[in-house]
CSV table of C-alpha atoms in Angstrom, one decimal:
chain,number,residue,atom,x,y,z
A,159,MET,CA,-7.0,-44.5,77.1
A,160,LYS,CA,-7.0,-44.7,73.2
A,161,ILE,CA,-9.5,-42.6,71.0
A,162,LEU,CA,-10.0,-43.4,67.3
A,163,VAL,CA,-10.6,-40.6,65.2
A,164,ALA,CA,-12.0,-41.5,61.5
A,165,ASP,CA,-12.6,-39.0,59.0
A,166,ASP,CA,-11.7,-38.8,55.2
A,167,SER,CA,-10.6,-35.2,55.8
A,168,ARG,CA,-7.5,-34.7,57.2
A,169,VAL,CA,-8.1,-31.1,58.1
A,170,MET,CA,-11.3,-32.4,59.9
A,171,ARG,CA,-9.1,-35.3,61.9
A,172,GLN,CA,-7.0,-32.5,62.8
A,173,ILE,CA,-9.6,-30.1,63.9
A,174,VAL,CA,-11.6,-32.8,66.0
A,175,ILE,CA,-8.1,-33.8,67.8
A,176,ARG,CA,-7.5,-30.0,68.3
A,177,THR,CA,-11.0,-30.0,69.8
A,178,LEU,CA,-10.6,-33.0,71.9
A,179,ARG,CA,-7.4,-31.0,73.5
A,180,GLN,CA,-9.6,-27.9,74.2
A,181,ALA,CA,-12.1,-30.0,75.8
A,182,GLY,CA,-9.4,-31.3,78.3
A,183,TYR,CA,-8.6,-34.9,76.6
A,184,ASP,CA,-5.0,-33.9,76.0
A,185,ASP,CA,-3.6,-36.9,77.9
A,186,HIS,CA,-5.3,-39.3,75.4
A,187,ASP,CA,-3.4,-41.6,72.7
A,188,ILE,CA,-5.1,-40.7,69.3
A,189,VAL,CA,-5.3,-42.8,66.2
A,190,GLU,CA,-6.1,-41.6,63.1
A,191,ALA,CA,-8.3,-43.6,60.2
A,192,GLU,CA,-9.0,-42.1,56.6
A,193,ASP,CA,-12.3,-44.1,56.0
A,194,GLY,CA,-14.7,-46.5,57.6
A,195,ARG,CA,-12.5,-49.6,56.2
A,196,ASP,CA,-9.4,-48.6,57.8
A,197,ALA,CA,-11.3,-47.5,61.3
A,198,TYR,CA,-12.8,-50.9,61.2
A,199,GLU,CA,-9.4,-52.4,61.0
A,200,LYS,CA,-7.9,-50.1,63.4
A,201,VAL,CA,-10.5,-51.0,66.0
A,202,ARG,CA,-9.1,-54.6,65.8
A,203,SER,CA,-5.6,-53.5,65.6
A,204,GLU,CA,-5.4,-50.8,67.8
A,205,GLY,CA,-8.0,-51.6,70.6
A,206,PRO,CA,-9.2,-48.1,71.1
A,207,ASP,CA,-11.5,-46.7,73.9
A,208,LEU,CA,-13.8,-44.9,72.0
A,209,VAL,CA,-14.5,-44.4,68.1
A,210,LEU,CA,-15.1,-41.0,67.2
A,211,SER,CA,-16.4,-41.5,63.3
A,212,ASP,CA,-17.5,-39.5,60.3
A,213,TRP,CA,-20.3,-40.5,58.8
A,214,ASN,CA,-20.3,-40.0,54.9
A,215,MET,CA,-17.3,-41.4,53.6
A,216,PRO,CA,-15.7,-43.1,50.8
A,217,ASN,CA,-15.0,-47.0,50.7
A,218,MET,CA,-17.0,-48.0,54.1
A,219,THR,CA,-19.2,-45.2,55.7
A,220,GLY,CA,-19.3,-44.7,59.3
A,221,LEU,CA,-22.8,-46.4,59.9
A,222,GLU,CA,-21.5,-49.4,57.9
A,223,CYS,CA,-18.4,-49.2,60.1
A,224,LEU,CA,-20.4,-49.6,62.9
A,225,GLN,CA,-22.7,-52.1,61.9
A,226,ALA,CA,-19.7,-54.5,61.1
A,227,LEU,CA,-18.1,-53.6,64.3
A,228,ARG,CA,-21.3,-54.8,66.1
A,229,GLY,CA,-21.7,-57.9,63.5
A,230,SER,CA,-18.2,-58.8,64.5
A,231,GLY,CA,-19.0,-58.7,68.2
A,232,SER,CA,-17.0,-55.8,69.1
A,233,THR,CA,-18.7,-53.5,71.6
A,234,VAL,CA,-16.3,-50.6,71.6
A,235,PRO,CA,-17.7,-47.2,72.1
A,236,PHE,CA,-18.9,-45.5,69.3
A,237,GLY,CA,-19.9,-41.8,68.7
A,238,PHE,CA,-20.3,-39.8,65.4
A,239,VAL,CA,-19.2,-36.4,64.3
A,240,THR,CA,-20.8,-35.6,61.3
A,241,SER,CA,-21.9,-32.6,59.0
A,242,GLU,CA,-25.4,-34.0,59.3
A,243,GLY,CA,-27.7,-34.2,62.5
A,244,SER,CA,-31.1,-35.0,61.2
A,245,ALA,CA,-33.6,-36.9,63.5
A,246,GLU,CA,-33.5,-39.7,61.0
A,247,MET,CA,-29.8,-40.1,61.3
A,248,ARG,CA,-29.9,-40.0,64.9
A,249,GLU,CA,-32.1,-42.7,65.1
A,250,LYS,CA,-30.2,-44.7,62.6
A,251,ALA,CA,-27.1,-44.2,64.5
A,252,ALA,CA,-28.7,-45.1,68.1
A,253,ASP,CA,-30.2,-48.2,66.5
A,254,ALA,CA,-27.0,-49.3,65.2
A,255,GLY,CA,-25.3,-48.8,68.6
A,256,ALA,CA,-23.7,-45.5,68.8
A,257,LEU,CA,-23.7,-43.6,71.8
A,258,PHE,CA,-24.2,-40.1,70.3
A,259,LEU,CA,-24.1,-37.8,67.5
A,260,ILE,CA,-22.4,-34.8,67.9
A,261,ALA,CA,-23.1,-32.5,64.5
A,262,LYS,CA,-20.7,-30.2,63.0
A,263,PRO,CA,-19.8,-27.6,63.6
A,264,PHE,CA,-19.1,-28.2,67.1
A,265,THR,CA,-17.1,-26.7,70.1
A,266,ALA,CA,-15.1,-28.0,72.8
A,267,ASP,CA,-18.2,-27.8,75.1
A,268,THR,CA,-20.1,-30.2,72.9
A,269,PHE,CA,-17.1,-32.7,73.2
A,270,THR,CA,-17.2,-32.4,76.9
A,271,GLU,CA,-20.8,-32.9,77.0
A,272,HIS,CA,-20.8,-36.1,75.3
A,273,LEU,CA,-17.4,-37.5,76.2
A,274,GLU,CA,-18.1,-36.9,79.8
A,275,GLY,CA,-19.5,-40.3,80.7
A,276,VAL,CA,-17.7,-42.2,78.2
A,277,LEU,CA,-14.1,-41.4,79.0
A,278,ALA,CA,-14.2,-40.6,82.8
B,31,MET,CA,-61.3,-17.4,32.2
B,32,SER,CA,-59.5,-16.2,34.9
B,33,ASP,CA,-60.8,-19.1,37.3
B,34,LEU,CA,-59.6,-21.7,35.0
B,35,SER,CA,-56.2,-20.0,34.6
B,36,ASP,CA,-55.8,-19.7,38.4
B,37,ALA,CA,-56.4,-23.4,38.7
B,38,GLY,CA,-54.1,-24.4,36.0
B,39,LEU,CA,-51.2,-22.3,38.1
B,40,ARG,CA,-51.8,-24.1,41.4
B,41,ARG,CA,-51.9,-27.6,39.5
B,42,ARG,CA,-48.8,-26.7,37.9
B,43,ALA,CA,-47.0,-25.1,40.6
B,44,GLY,CA,-48.1,-28.2,43.0
B,45,ASP,CA,-46.4,-30.4,40.9
B,46,LEU,CA,-42.9,-28.8,41.5
B,47,PRO,CA,-40.9,-28.4,44.6
B,48,PRO,CA,-41.0,-24.7,46.0
B,49,ALA,CA,-38.4,-22.1,44.9
B,50,THR,CA,-35.1,-22.7,46.6
B,51,ALA,CA,-35.6,-19.1,48.3
B,52,GLU,CA,-39.1,-20.1,49.9
B,53,LEU,CA,-37.2,-23.4,51.6
B,54,VAL,CA,-34.1,-21.4,52.8
B,55,ASP,CA,-33.2,-17.5,53.2
B,56,GLU,CA,-30.4,-15.4,53.0
B,57,ALA,CA,-30.0,-15.0,56.9
B,58,THR,CA,-30.3,-18.7,57.5
B,59,VAL,CA,-27.6,-19.5,55.1
B,60,CYS,CA,-25.6,-16.6,56.6
B,61,GLU,CA,-25.9,-18.1,59.9
B,62,ILE,CA,-25.0,-21.2,59.2
B,63,THR,CA,-21.9,-20.3,57.2
B,64,GLU,CA,-20.9,-17.9,60.4
B,65,GLN,CA,-21.2,-20.9,62.6
B,66,ALA,CA,-19.1,-23.0,60.4
B,67,TRP,CA,-16.6,-20.2,60.1
B,68,LEU,CA,-16.5,-19.8,64.1
B,69,ALA,CA,-16.2,-23.3,65.1
B,70,LEU,CA,-14.1,-24.9,62.4
B,71,VAL,CA,-11.7,-21.6,61.4
B,72,GLY,CA,-11.4,-19.9,64.8
B,73,GLU,CA,-13.5,-18.5,67.3
B,74,ASP,CA,-12.5,-14.7,66.5
B,75,GLU,CA,-13.2,-15.4,62.6
B,76,VAL,CA,-16.0,-13.4,61.8
B,77,LEU,CA,-17.5,-13.0,58.5
B,78,VAL,CA,-18.7,-9.7,57.6
B,79,PRO,CA,-22.0,-9.7,55.4
B,80,LEU,CA,-20.7,-7.2,52.4
B,81,PRO,CA,-20.8,-8.0,48.9
B,82,ALA,CA,-17.3,-7.7,47.0
B,83,PRO,CA,-16.2,-8.9,43.5
B,84,LEU,CA,-14.3,-12.0,43.5
B,85,PRO,CA,-10.8,-12.1,42.3
B,86,ALA,CA,-10.1,-13.4,38.8
B,87,GLU,CA,-9.0,-16.6,39.8
B,88,THR,CA,-11.3,-18.5,42.2
B,89,LEU,CA,-11.8,-21.8,43.8
B,90,SER,CA,-15.0,-23.4,44.6
B,91,SER,CA,-16.0,-26.1,46.7
B,92,TRP,CA,-19.5,-28.0,47.1
B,93,VAL,CA,-21.6,-30.8,48.1
B,94,GLU,CA,-24.7,-32.0,46.0
B,95,ILE,CA,-28.1,-32.6,47.7
B,96,VAL,CA,-30.6,-35.0,46.3
B,97,GLY,CA,-34.1,-35.2,47.3
B,98,PRO,CA,-37.3,-33.5,47.1
B,99,TRP,CA,-35.0,-30.4,46.5
B,100,THR,CA,-32.2,-30.9,44.3
B,101,GLY,CA,-29.2,-28.9,43.8
B,102,ALA,CA,-25.9,-27.9,45.2
B,103,VAL,CA,-24.2,-25.6,48.2
B,104,VAL,CA,-21.4,-23.9,46.6
B,105,LEU,CA,-18.6,-22.2,48.3
B,106,THR,CA,-16.4,-19.7,46.1
B,107,CYS,CA,-13.3,-17.9,47.3
B,108,GLY,CA,-9.9,-16.6,45.7
B,109,ARG,CA,-7.3,-18.8,45.5
B,110,ASP,CA,-5.1,-16.8,48.1
B,111,THR,CA,-8.2,-17.0,50.4
B,112,ALA,CA,-8.6,-20.6,49.9
B,113,LEU,CA,-4.9,-20.9,51.0
B,114,ASP,CA,-5.3,-18.7,54.0
B,115,LEU,CA,-8.5,-20.7,54.9
B,116,THR,CA,-6.5,-24.0,54.9
B,117,ARG,CA,-3.7,-22.7,57.1
B,118,ALA,CA,-6.4,-21.4,59.6
B,119,LEU,CA,-7.8,-25.0,59.6
B,120,LEU,CA,-5.0,-26.7,60.1
B,121,GLY,CA,-3.7,-24.7,62.7
B,122,GLU,CA,-0.4,-25.6,64.0
B,123,HIS,CA,-0.5,-28.1,61.9
B,124,ALA,CA,-0.4,-26.4,59.0
B,125,PRO,CA,3.3,-26.8,56.9
B,126,GLN,CA,5.2,-24.1,55.7
B,127,GLU,CA,4.2,-24.9,52.0
B,128,VAL,CA,0.5,-25.9,51.9
B,129,GLU,CA,-0.4,-28.2,49.2
B,130,GLN,CA,-3.1,-28.6,47.0
B,131,GLU,CA,-4.4,-31.3,48.3
B,132,ASP,CA,-4.8,-29.7,51.8
B,133,VAL,CA,-6.6,-26.7,50.3
B,134,ASP,CA,-8.8,-28.9,48.6
B,135,ASP,CA,-9.3,-30.9,51.7
B,136,ALA,CA,-9.9,-27.9,53.8
B,137,LEU,CA,-12.2,-26.3,51.2
B,138,GLY,CA,-14.5,-29.0,50.6
B,139,GLU,CA,-14.9,-29.6,54.5
B,140,LEU,CA,-16.3,-26.4,54.7
B,141,ALA,CA,-18.4,-27.0,51.8
B,142,ASN,CA,-19.7,-30.3,53.7
B,143,VAL,CA,-20.3,-28.4,57.1
B,144,VAL,CA,-22.4,-25.6,55.6
B,145,GLY,CA,-24.0,-27.9,52.9
B,146,GLY,CA,-25.1,-30.7,56.1
B,147,ASN,CA,-26.6,-27.9,57.8
B,148,VAL,CA,-28.5,-26.2,54.7
B,149,LYS,CA,-29.8,-29.8,54.0
B,150,ALA,CA,-31.1,-29.9,57.5
B,151,VAL,CA,-33.6,-27.0,56.7
B,152,LEU,CA,-34.5,-28.3,53.4
B,153,PRO,CA,-37.1,-30.9,52.8
B,154,GLY,CA,-36.2,-34.5,53.3
B,155,PRO,CA,-35.3,-37.3,52.6
B,156,SER,CA,-32.3,-36.2,50.8
B,157,VAL,CA,-28.9,-37.6,50.4
B,158,LEU,CA,-25.9,-35.2,50.7
B,159,GLY,CA,-23.1,-36.0,48.1
B,160,LEU,CA,-19.2,-36.2,49.3
B,161,PRO,CA,-17.5,-32.8,48.5
B,162,GLU,CA,-15.9,-31.7,45.6
B,163,VAL,CA,-13.4,-29.0,44.7
B,164,GLY,CA,-12.6,-27.2,41.4
B,165,THR,CA,-12.4,-24.2,39.4
B,166,THR,CA,-15.8,-24.8,37.9
B,167,PRO,CA,-18.7,-25.3,40.4
B,168,PRO,CA,-21.8,-27.3,38.9
B,169,SER,CA,-23.9,-25.0,36.9
B,170,GLY,CA,-27.1,-24.4,38.9
B,171,ARG,CA,-29.9,-22.1,38.1
B,172,GLU,CA,-29.0,-18.4,39.0
B,173,ALA,CA,-32.9,-17.8,39.1
B,174,ASP,CA,-33.7,-20.5,41.3
B,175,SER,CA,-30.9,-19.9,44.1
B,176,VAL,CA,-30.0,-17.9,47.3
B,177,ARG,CA,-26.6,-16.3,47.3
B,178,VAL,CA,-24.8,-14.8,50.3
B,179,ALA,CA,-21.6,-12.7,50.0
B,180,VAL,CA,-19.5,-12.2,52.8
B,181,LEU,CA,-16.0,-11.0,53.8
B,182,TRP,CA,-13.4,-12.9,55.6
B,183,ARG,CA,-10.4,-11.1,56.7
B,184,GLY,CA,-11.3,-8.6,54.3
B,185,SER,CA,-11.5,-11.1,51.2
B,186,PRO,CA,-14.6,-11.9,49.4
B,187,LEU,CA,-16.4,-15.2,49.6
B,188,THR,CA,-19.5,-16.4,48.5
B,189,VAL,CA,-22.0,-19.4,49.1
B,190,ARG,CA,-24.7,-20.4,46.8
B,191,VAL,CA,-27.6,-22.6,47.4
B,192,GLN,CA,-28.8,-23.3,43.8
B,193,SER,CA,-31.2,-25.7,42.4
B,194,VAL,CA,-30.3,-27.7,39.4
B,195,LEU,CA,-34.2,-27.9,38.3
B,196,ALA,CA,-34.5,-26.9,35.0
B,197,GLU,CA,-38.8,-27.3,34.9
B,198,ARG,CA,-39.1,-24.2,36.9
B,199,GLU,CA,-38.1,-22.1,33.7
B,200,ASN,CA,-41.3,-23.1,32.3
B,201,GLU,CA,-43.1,-22.0,35.3
B,202,VAL,CA,-44.8,-18.9,34.0
B,203,PRO,CA,-48.4,-17.6,34.7
B,204,LEU,CA,-50.8,-18.6,31.9
């Protein structure tokens, strides 16, 4: 199984990857993307089984990335890991086809709760 | 006469967004910051709510919020503290020599997470900007801000939620 972690912060990508390991997903391949455009391209080239993406990123936001993926026919499971978790953003995420939205700060338990069904 | 003055004051106050302290209190900002620290810096990384003077050389990170309340959430600490925070956030991936790019990234991300959660308790809809880092944070209105001072590993750091509204300065009883 392969997980694509998209965040413009290298530090936050490391924290997400560390939390994935703490949640027990330490045997998955991890691919990193540094913004939405990079994530879009790596979904095409790497074929991940799940995308965990920040929302607010330069060049292309996480939401724009998801919309572009769905527009191109990709059905890759996609979840947001973002510093904002308002009802409005959760609705936008769900409407665009996201499976979940994890608000920062998060814990390993939060990851387990959301990823259990996706990476069974 | 006093009735007229009261009505005038109510009308003027109604034209302005509430003061920052009416929207978010110190306890909430402190709790948000503590949650960010425990989740991102480490589960044993407690913050002690004790004010202490910041060192001469500081670094700040901030995110702007634009909406019914417009302003910034600013995190400030000493340069050494910023380095230690970066090492803690990077964990085992921390290089021997931490580069300024990593410090900016780490400090910016802390402001981003704290700012995102502060935004959630402020009136919306509003937009959160991308984090910025520097020695001179945006000048906010000291009189319309909420400031929290804590110690992390014995070193001081502050979190300020500050409005940029200038109009409030003129809001005085008639």
